[in-house]
Coordinates of C-alpha atoms and ligand atoms in Angstrom, one line a residue:
M1 CA -40.3 283.9 68.3
L2 CA -37.9 285.6 70.7
R3 CA -36.4 288.7 69.0
K4 CA -33.0 289.7 70.5
T5 CA -31.6 291.6 67.6
D6 CA -30.0 294.5 69.5
F7 CA -26.5 294.7 70.8
Y8 CA -25.5 296.0 74.3
I9 CA -23.1 298.8 73.8
D10 CA -22.2 301.7 76.1
G11 CA -24.9 300.6 78.6
K12 CA -27.7 300.6 76.1
W13 CA -29.4 298.1 73.8
I14 CA -28.9 299.5 70.3
A15 CA -29.7 298.3 66.8
P16 CA -26.9 296.9 64.6
T17 CA -25.3 299.1 62.0
V18 CA -26.4 296.8 59.2
D19 CA -29.5 294.6 59.3
K20 CA -28.5 290.9 59.1
E21 CA -30.5 288.4 61.1
L22 CA -29.8 284.9 62.1
E23 CA -32.3 282.4 63.4
V24 CA -31.3 280.4 66.5
I25 CA -32.3 276.8 66.2
N26 CA -33.4 274.5 69.0
P27 CA -31.5 271.3 68.4
A28 CA -34.2 269.1 69.9
D29 CA -36.8 269.9 67.2
E30 CA -34.7 271.7 64.6
Q31 CA -37.0 274.7 64.7
A32 CA -36.0 278.3 65.1
F33 CA -37.0 279.8 68.5
A34 CA -35.2 283.1 68.5
V35 CA -33.6 285.7 66.1
I36 CA -30.4 287.6 66.7
S37 CA -28.4 290.0 64.5
L38 CA -25.0 289.2 63.0
G39 CA -22.8 292.2 63.6
S40 CA -20.2 293.9 61.4
A41 CA -16.9 295.6 61.9
A42 CA -18.7 298.9 62.4
D43 CA -20.5 297.5 65.5
V44 CA -17.2 296.3 66.8
D45 CA -15.8 299.8 66.3
K46 CA -18.7 301.3 68.4
A47 CA -18.1 298.8 71.2
V48 CA -14.4 299.4 71.2
T49 CA -14.9 303.2 71.4
A50 CA -17.3 302.7 74.4
A51 CA -14.9 300.2 76.1
R52 CA -11.9 302.5 75.7
K53 CA -13.7 305.4 77.1
A54 CA -15.0 303.4 80.1
F55 CA -11.5 302.0 80.8
A56 CA -10.2 305.3 82.0
K57 CA -12.4 305.2 85.1
W58 CA -13.0 301.5 85.6
S59 CA -9.3 300.7 85.5
V60 CA -8.7 302.9 88.6
T61 CA -11.6 301.7 90.7
S62 CA -10.6 300.1 94.0
R63 CA -10.7 296.4 94.8
E64 CA -13.6 297.2 97.2
E65 CA -15.6 298.9 94.5
R66 CA -15.2 296.0 92.2
L67 CA -16.0 293.5 95.0
E68 CA -19.2 295.4 95.7
W69 CA -20.1 295.2 92.0
L70 CA -19.3 291.4 92.0
Q71 CA -21.7 290.9 94.9
R72 CA -24.4 292.7 93.1
L73 CA -23.7 290.6 90.0
L74 CA -23.9 287.4 92.0
A75 CA -27.3 288.4 93.4
A76 CA -28.6 289.4 89.9
Y77 CA -27.3 286.2 88.4
Q78 CA -29.0 284.0 91.0
E79 CA -32.2 285.9 90.5
R80 CA -32.2 285.0 86.8
I81 CA -30.8 281.4 87.1
D82 CA -34.0 279.8 85.8
D83 CA -34.1 282.0 82.7
M84 CA -30.5 281.2 82.2
A85 CA -31.0 277.5 82.3
K86 CA -34.0 277.7 79.9
A87 CA -32.0 279.8 77.4
I88 CA -29.1 277.3 77.5
S89 CA -31.4 274.3 77.2
A90 CA -33.2 275.8 74.2
E91 CA -30.1 277.0 72.3
M92 CA -27.8 274.1 72.7
G93 CA -29.9 271.1 73.9
A94 CA -28.7 270.5 77.5
P95 CA -31.5 268.7 79.4
I96 CA -33.2 271.2 81.6
K97 CA -32.1 269.7 84.9
M98 CA -28.5 269.6 83.7
A99 CA -28.8 273.1 82.3
L100 CA -29.8 274.3 85.7
D101 CA -27.6 272.1 88.0
E102 CA -24.4 272.1 85.9
Q103 CA -24.5 274.6 83.1
A104 CA -26.1 277.7 84.7
A105 CA -24.7 276.7 88.2
S106 CA -21.2 276.8 86.8
G107 CA -21.7 280.6 86.4
T108 CA -22.6 281.0 90.1
A109 CA -19.6 278.9 91.2
H110 CA -17.2 280.9 89.1
I111 CA -18.5 284.3 90.2
K112 CA -18.0 283.1 93.8
A113 CA -14.5 281.9 93.1
F114 CA -13.5 285.2 91.5
I115 CA -14.8 287.1 94.5
R116 CA -12.5 284.9 96.6
A117 CA -9.6 285.5 94.2
L118 CA -10.1 289.2 94.0
K119 CA -10.2 289.5 97.8
N120 CA -6.8 287.8 98.1
F121 CA -5.0 289.0 95.1
E122 CA -1.8 290.9 95.8
F123 CA -1.9 293.8 93.3
E124 CA 1.2 295.5 94.8
R125 CA 4.3 294.2 96.6
P126 CA 8.0 294.7 97.0
L127 CA 10.2 292.6 94.7
D128 CA 11.4 290.6 97.7
A129 CA 12.4 291.0 101.3
H130 CA 15.8 292.3 100.3
N131 CA 14.8 294.7 97.6
T132 CA 11.9 296.9 98.7
S133 CA 13.0 299.7 96.4
S134 CA 11.7 297.6 93.5
R135 CA 7.9 297.7 93.5
I136 CA 5.9 295.1 91.6
V137 CA 2.4 296.3 90.5
Y138 CA -0.3 294.4 88.7
E139 CA -2.5 296.5 86.4
P140 CA -5.4 295.8 84.1
I141 CA -4.2 295.1 80.6
G142 CA -6.8 297.2 78.9
V143 CA -9.8 296.6 76.5
C144 CA -10.3 292.8 76.1
G145 CA -12.1 291.0 73.2
L146 CA -13.7 287.8 74.5
I147 CA -14.9 285.0 72.1
T148 CA -16.7 282.0 73.4
P149 CA -18.2 278.7 72.1
W150 CA -21.6 277.1 72.5
N151 CA -20.9 273.9 74.5
W152 CA -20.8 275.3 78.1
P153 CA -22.0 278.8 77.1
M154 CA -22.2 280.4 80.5
N155 CA -19.3 278.6 82.1
Q156 CA -17.1 280.1 79.3
V157 CA -18.6 283.6 79.3
V158 CA -18.3 283.9 83.1
L159 CA -14.7 282.5 83.1
K160 CA -13.8 285.5 80.8
V161 CA -16.1 288.4 81.6
V162 CA -15.9 288.3 85.4
P163 CA -12.1 288.1 85.9
A164 CA -11.5 290.7 83.2
L165 CA -13.8 293.1 84.9
A166 CA -12.6 292.1 88.4
A167 CA -9.0 293.0 87.1
G168 CA -10.2 296.4 86.0
C169 CA -10.4 295.7 82.3
T170 CA -13.3 296.6 80.0
V171 CA -14.7 294.1 77.5
I172 CA -16.4 293.3 74.3
L173 CA -18.0 289.8 74.3
K174 CA -18.9 287.9 71.2
P175 CA -20.6 284.6 72.1
S176 CA -21.1 281.7 69.8
E177 CA -23.7 282.6 67.1
L178 CA -25.2 279.1 67.8
A179 CA -25.8 279.8 71.5
P180 CA -26.2 283.5 71.8
I181 CA -29.3 283.8 74.0
S182 CA -27.7 282.9 77.3
S183 CA -25.3 285.8 76.7
V184 CA -28.2 288.1 76.0
V185 CA -29.6 287.1 79.4
F186 CA -26.2 287.6 80.9
A187 CA -26.0 291.2 79.4
E188 CA -29.5 291.8 81.0
I189 CA -28.1 290.6 84.3
I190 CA -25.0 292.9 83.9
D191 CA -27.4 295.8 83.1
A192 CA -29.3 295.1 86.3
S193 CA -26.1 294.8 88.4
G194 CA -25.4 298.6 87.9
L195 CA -22.1 298.4 86.1
P196 CA -20.9 301.8 84.6
A197 CA -21.8 302.2 80.9
G198 CA -19.2 300.8 78.4
V199 CA -17.4 298.5 80.8
F200 CA -19.2 295.5 79.4
N201 CA -20.3 295.3 75.7
L202 CA -22.0 292.5 73.8
V203 CA -21.8 292.2 70.0
N204 CA -23.3 289.1 68.4
G205 CA -22.0 287.8 65.1
D206 CA -20.0 285.1 63.3
G207 CA -16.3 284.3 63.7
P208 CA -15.0 285.4 60.3
T209 CA -16.7 288.8 60.6
V210 CA -17.1 290.0 64.2
G211 CA -14.4 287.6 65.7
E212 CA -11.9 288.6 63.0
A213 CA -12.6 292.3 63.4
M214 CA -12.1 292.1 67.1
S215 CA -8.9 290.1 66.7
R216 CA -7.4 292.7 64.3
H217 CA -8.7 295.8 66.1
P218 CA -5.9 298.2 67.2
G219 CA -8.2 299.4 70.1
I220 CA -8.3 296.0 71.7
D221 CA -5.3 295.1 73.9
M222 CA -6.0 291.4 74.5
M223 CA -8.0 288.6 73.0
S224 CA -9.3 285.8 75.2
F225 CA -10.7 282.9 73.1
T226 CA -12.3 279.6 73.8
G227 CA -13.2 277.3 71.0
S228 CA -11.6 275.0 68.4
T229 CA -7.9 274.9 67.8
R230 CA -8.6 275.9 64.1
A231 CA -10.4 279.2 65.1
G232 CA -7.8 279.8 67.9
V233 CA -5.0 279.8 65.4
A234 CA -7.0 282.2 63.2
V235 CA -7.5 284.6 66.1
T236 CA -3.8 284.4 67.0
K237 CA -2.7 285.2 63.4
A238 CA -5.2 288.1 63.1
A239 CA -4.0 289.5 66.5
A240 CA -0.3 289.3 65.6
D241 CA -0.1 292.6 63.7
T242 CA -1.1 294.6 66.7
V243 CA 0.9 292.4 69.2
K244 CA -2.0 291.6 71.4
R245 CA -1.8 289.2 74.3
V246 CA -3.8 286.1 73.2
S247 CA -5.2 283.6 75.7
L248 CA -6.5 280.4 74.3
E249 CA -8.7 277.5 75.7
L250 CA -8.9 275.0 72.9
G251 CA -9.7 271.4 72.2
G252 CA -8.8 268.1 73.9
K253 CA -8.6 264.3 73.4
S254 CA -8.1 263.5 77.1
P255 CA -6.8 260.1 78.2
N256 CA -8.4 258.2 81.1
I257 CA -5.9 255.5 82.3
V258 CA -7.7 252.6 84.1
F259 CA -5.1 250.5 86.0
A260 CA -6.0 246.9 87.1
D261 CA -5.5 248.0 90.7
S262 CA -8.4 250.4 90.6
D263 CA -12.1 249.7 91.3
V264 CA -12.5 248.9 87.6
E265 CA -16.2 248.6 87.4
A266 CA -16.8 252.0 89.2
A267 CA -14.0 253.7 87.3
V268 CA -15.3 252.6 83.9
K269 CA -18.9 253.5 84.6
R270 CA -17.8 256.9 85.8
G271 CA -15.5 257.4 82.8
V272 CA -18.3 256.5 80.3
A273 CA -20.8 258.8 82.1
H274 CA -18.3 261.6 81.9
V275 CA -17.8 261.2 78.2
F276 CA -21.6 261.2 77.6
N277 CA -22.3 264.2 79.9
N278 CA -23.3 267.2 77.8
T279 CA -23.7 264.8 74.9
G280 CA -19.9 264.5 74.7
Q281 CA -19.5 268.2 74.0
S282 CA -16.9 269.0 76.6
C283 CA -13.4 270.0 75.8
N284 CA -12.1 268.0 78.9
A285 CA -14.1 264.8 78.2
P286 CA -12.1 261.6 78.9
T287 CA -12.6 260.3 75.4
R288 CA -9.7 257.9 75.2
M289 CA -10.0 255.2 77.8
L290 CA -6.7 253.3 78.2
V291 CA -7.3 250.0 80.0
E292 CA -4.7 247.6 81.5
R293 CA -5.0 244.4 79.5
S294 CA -5.7 242.1 82.4
V295 CA -9.0 243.9 83.1
Y296 CA -9.7 244.9 79.5
D297 CA -12.5 242.4 78.8
T298 CA -14.3 243.4 82.0
A299 CA -13.9 247.0 81.2
T300 CA -15.3 246.8 77.6
Q301 CA -18.3 244.8 78.9
V302 CA -19.0 247.4 81.6
A303 CA -18.6 250.3 79.1
A304 CA -21.0 248.7 76.6
E305 CA -23.6 248.0 79.3
T306 CA -23.3 251.6 80.6
A307 CA -23.7 253.0 77.1
K308 CA -26.7 250.8 76.4
A309 CA -28.3 251.9 79.7
T310 CA -27.8 255.6 78.9
K311 CA -31.2 257.2 78.1
V312 CA -31.6 259.8 75.4
G313 CA -34.4 262.3 75.7
D314 CA -36.0 265.6 75.1
P315 CA -34.1 268.4 76.9
S316 CA -37.3 270.1 78.0
E317 CA -38.2 267.0 80.0
N318 CA -37.0 266.6 83.6
G319 CA -34.5 263.8 84.2
D320 CA -30.9 262.6 83.8
H321 CA -31.1 261.7 80.1
M322 CA -28.7 262.8 77.3
G323 CA -29.9 265.5 75.0
P324 CA -29.2 266.1 71.3
L325 CA -26.0 267.6 69.8
V326 CA -26.0 271.3 69.2
S327 CA -26.4 271.5 65.4
E328 CA -26.9 269.7 62.1
M329 CA -23.2 270.3 61.3
Q330 CA -22.1 268.7 64.6
F331 CA -24.5 265.8 64.0
N332 CA -23.0 265.2 60.5
K333 CA -19.5 265.5 61.8
V334 CA -20.1 262.9 64.6
Q335 CA -21.8 260.5 62.2
G336 CA -18.9 260.8 59.8
L337 CA -16.4 260.0 62.6
I338 CA -18.4 257.0 63.8
E339 CA -18.3 255.7 60.2
Q340 CA -14.6 256.3 60.0
G341 CA -14.0 254.3 63.2
I342 CA -15.9 251.4 61.8
K343 CA -14.0 251.7 58.5
E344 CA -10.6 251.8 60.2
G345 CA -11.4 248.5 62.0
A346 CA -12.3 249.6 65.6
R347 CA -14.8 247.2 67.2
L348 CA -18.2 248.8 67.8
I349 CA -19.6 247.5 71.1
A350 CA -22.4 250.0 71.7
G351 CA -24.3 252.6 69.6
G352 CA -23.3 253.4 66.1
T353 CA -24.5 255.6 63.3
G354 CA -28.1 257.0 63.0
R355 CA -30.5 258.4 65.5
P356 CA -31.4 256.4 68.6
E357 CA -34.6 254.4 68.3
G358 CA -37.8 256.4 68.6
F359 CA -36.3 259.7 67.3
N360 CA -36.9 260.9 63.7
R361 CA -35.9 264.5 64.2
G362 CA -33.6 266.5 66.4
Y363 CA -29.8 266.1 66.4
Y364 CA -29.9 263.1 68.7
V365 CA -27.1 260.5 68.4
R366 CA -26.5 257.1 69.9
P367 CA -24.2 256.8 72.9
T368 CA -21.3 254.9 71.2
V369 CA -18.3 252.9 72.4
F370 CA -15.5 251.5 70.3
A371 CA -13.2 248.8 71.6
D372 CA -9.8 247.7 70.2
V373 CA -8.9 251.2 69.1
N374 CA -5.3 251.9 68.5
N375 CA -4.0 255.4 69.1
G376 CA -3.2 256.0 65.5
M377 CA -6.9 255.7 64.4
T378 CA -8.8 258.9 63.5
I379 CA -11.2 258.3 66.4
A380 CA -8.3 258.3 68.8
R381 CA -6.7 261.4 67.4
E382 CA -9.5 263.8 66.5
E383 CA -11.7 265.6 68.9
I384 CA -15.2 264.1 68.0
F385 CA -17.2 266.4 70.3
G386 CA -20.0 263.8 70.6
P387 CA -20.8 260.8 72.9
V388 CA -18.2 258.5 71.4
L389 CA -15.7 256.6 73.6
A390 CA -12.5 254.9 72.2
M391 CA -11.1 252.1 74.4
I392 CA -7.4 251.2 74.0
P393 CA -5.7 248.3 75.8
F394 CA -2.2 248.7 77.3
D395 CA 0.3 246.3 79.0
T396 CA 2.6 248.4 81.2
E397 CA 2.6 251.7 83.0
E398 CA 5.3 253.0 80.7
E399 CA 3.1 252.2 77.6
A400 CA 0.1 253.8 79.2
V401 CA 1.9 257.1 79.8
E402 CA 3.3 257.0 76.2
I403 CA -0.1 256.5 74.7
A404 CA -1.7 259.1 76.9
N405 CA 0.9 261.7 75.9
D406 CA 0.8 260.8 72.2
T407 CA -1.7 263.4 71.1
P408 CA -1.4 267.0 69.9
Y409 CA -3.6 268.1 72.8
G410 CA -2.9 268.3 76.5
L411 CA -6.0 269.6 78.2
A412 CA -6.9 267.0 80.9
A413 CA -5.9 263.5 81.9
Y414 CA -7.5 261.1 84.3
I415 CA -6.0 258.3 86.4
Q416 CA -7.8 255.4 88.0
S417 CA -5.6 253.4 90.4
G418 CA -5.5 252.1 94.0
D419 CA -1.7 252.6 94.3
P420 CA -0.8 256.0 95.7
E421 CA 2.8 255.9 94.6
R422 CA 1.8 255.0 91.1
I423 CA -0.7 257.8 91.1
K424 CA 1.9 260.4 92.1
R425 CA 4.4 259.1 89.5
V426 CA 2.0 259.0 86.6
S427 CA 0.2 262.3 87.3
K428 CA 3.6 264.1 87.1
R429 CA 4.5 262.4 83.8
L430 CA 1.2 263.3 82.0
R431 CA 1.6 266.3 79.6
A432 CA -1.7 267.9 80.5
G433 CA -2.9 271.0 82.3
M434 CA -5.3 269.2 84.6
V435 CA -5.1 265.7 86.1
R436 CA -8.0 264.1 88.0
I437 CA -7.5 261.1 90.2
N438 CA -10.2 258.4 90.9
G439 CA -13.1 260.7 90.1
A440 CA -11.9 263.8 92.0
S441 CA -13.6 267.0 90.8
H442 CA -11.8 270.1 89.5
A443 CA -12.2 273.0 92.0
A444 CA -13.7 276.2 90.6
D445 CA -10.7 278.1 92.0
A446 CA -8.2 275.8 90.3
P447 CA -6.5 276.8 87.0
F448 CA -8.3 275.5 83.9
G449 CA -6.4 275.1 80.7
G450 CA -4.1 273.0 78.7
Y451 CA -0.6 272.1 77.4
K452 CA 0.4 271.9 73.7
Q453 CA -2.4 272.6 71.2
S454 CA -5.0 272.8 74.0
G455 CA -4.2 276.4 74.6
I456 CA -2.2 279.2 76.1
G457 CA -2.9 280.6 79.6
R458 CA -5.2 279.5 82.4
E459 CA -8.8 280.4 83.5
G460 CA -10.4 280.3 86.9
G461 CA -9.7 281.8 90.3
H462 CA -6.4 283.6 90.9
W463 CA -4.9 282.4 87.6
G464 CA -7.9 283.7 85.7
L465 CA -7.5 287.1 87.2
E466 CA -3.8 287.2 86.5
D467 CA -4.5 286.4 82.8
F468 CA -6.0 289.9 82.4
L469 CA -3.3 291.8 84.2
E470 CA 0.0 293.4 83.1
V471 CA 2.9 293.4 85.5
K472 CA 4.9 296.6 86.1
A473 CA 8.3 296.9 87.9
I474 CA 8.9 300.3 89.5
S475 CA 12.5 300.9 90.5
G476 CA 13.6 303.4 93.2
W477 CA 10.2 303.2 94.9
E478 CA 11.3 304.3 98.3
D479 CA 13.0 307.4 96.8
T480 CA 9.9 308.5 94.9
A481 CA 7.5 307.5 97.7
A482 CA 9.5 309.6 100.2
Ligands
NAD1 P1 -15.4 277.3 67.1 O1 -14.0 277.5 67.1 O2 -16.1 276.9 65.8 O3 -16.2 278.6 67.6 C1 -15.8 279.2 68.9 C2 -16.0 280.7 68.7 O4 -15.1 281.2 67.8 C3 -17.4 281.1 68.2 O5 -17.8 282.3 68.9 C4 -17.1 281.4 66.8 O6 -18.0 282.3 66.2 C5 -15.7 282.0 66.8 N1 -14.9 281.9 65.6 C6 -15.0 281.0 64.6 N2 -14.1 281.3 63.7 C7 -13.4 282.4 64.1 C8 -12.4 283.2 63.5 N3 -11.9 282.9 62.3 N4 -12.0 284.3 64.2 C9 -12.5 284.7 65.4 N5 -13.5 283.9 65.9 C10 -14.0 282.8 65.3 O7 -15.7 276.2 68.3 P2 -17.1 275.7 68.7 O8 -17.5 274.6 67.7 O9 -18.1 276.7 69.1 O10 -16.7 275.0 70.1 C11 -16.2 273.8 70.3 C12 -14.7 273.8 70.5 O11 -14.4 274.6 71.7 C13 -14.1 272.5 70.7 O12 -12.9 272.3 70.0 C14 -13.8 272.4 72.2 O13 -12.8 271.6 72.7 C15 -13.4 273.9 72.5 N6 -13.6 274.2 73.9 C16 -12.5 274.4 74.7 C17 -12.6 274.7 76.0 C18 -11.4 274.8 76.9 O14 -11.5 275.5 77.9 N7 -10.2 274.3 76.5 C19 -13.8 274.8 76.6 C20 -14.9 274.6 75.8 C21 -14.8 274.3 74.4

């Protein structure tokens, strides 16, 4: 059993103030493989003290100094990439090949994107060409509390820690208690990268204790949170008394509009595969497939065949199969929502409740597709966070846009069409932070985040850096500079 019970505070691994251990479960066999500690408000205090002290020096380092550190971090991260993939696979069930090629690799891609962003960021400039006596200066916001979920653990950790530090902030990270081992590996990588003590701190723990203590803490200037809308609201309320900036990356129920003028078979196959990637546990998964009625029968047939051909397997085995869900709680939630879909009259065309054939333990679920869903059904409104696709027919472009936007979320939207004019028209009408056309991928440098209840703020590249900066207007600059 791996014991990772210490926290990384002020450049050292230290024991928690109060002993309270938690076993980390491998979702493939339901067995504990590691032990961590659940921290307390006292551990948060220690980390905040270290981060505040370190902020004085780190916040005034030059761009060049921080770029040098980022290059060292990139090298150290790449050196430990196999350990990172193994940790992610064991803690949240991503198949090992996917854990390496997508999960761990996303960390590398984001570090590289932040290096590019930091190189190009304009920290100081005149207000405009006519007013050079007003100086605009971007400065690090301060000590940042970072809370992350379990589904893309390193993607989310790197999307917060790296831009915060690149901006000159200092941080306290609390990763998900379900998937904390990748963050322990990340702290070891940071330690090897030669960052000054106290700039990065790691405290493990649960949301209501450590997460809440961070959100309320008067020594923390900003909270950056990724997770459920429910917990995001809790963080925002707890942070309100101290008027912190709160940045939120929350849930989604993203529409994927398949027009009859697209390559329907390829578009549907791609859409289904995207929903099932990471066992459906992606905030931007295109879980509502809206299909033009003239190609609806073909689309449902292709979707059912694609789901039935999707292999489920042990994450430790090499291959392109789908792994288990992260936890028993997530397994029960997904089972309940599949039952709800059946009860509300959606037509089950692949998968269903129970484990896939051949599995009697592990949180494995069946790749599931519902046809004839209407947008008012529970499975069309709630984020399921499992491999469950809801297919909804539509008749006109107008109706497609209306259904797509009829959701409390607004994270991502997808369009499949062969008509360039329609693509431009529809992409601008969709109330979502990210629109992807005909399978185009989202660049690591592009802003990631959503409209409506999908969040506040953007992560990634230039926008990710800006999220952690304050802007200052200095008037009379020429006079004082003279
Ligand atoms: P979760 O909200 O249960 O937990 C996320 C984190 O918040 C964990 O670290 C948890 O300990 C902490 N937390 C829980 N309650 C808290 C509280 N009261 N105060 C402070 N912290 C608290 O979410 P999850 O189940 O780990 O992750 C899945 C959710 O994350 C999904 O809704 C998914 O859509 C969302 N997500 C969003 C994005 C995005 O960028 N928009 C990316 C990935 C995941």
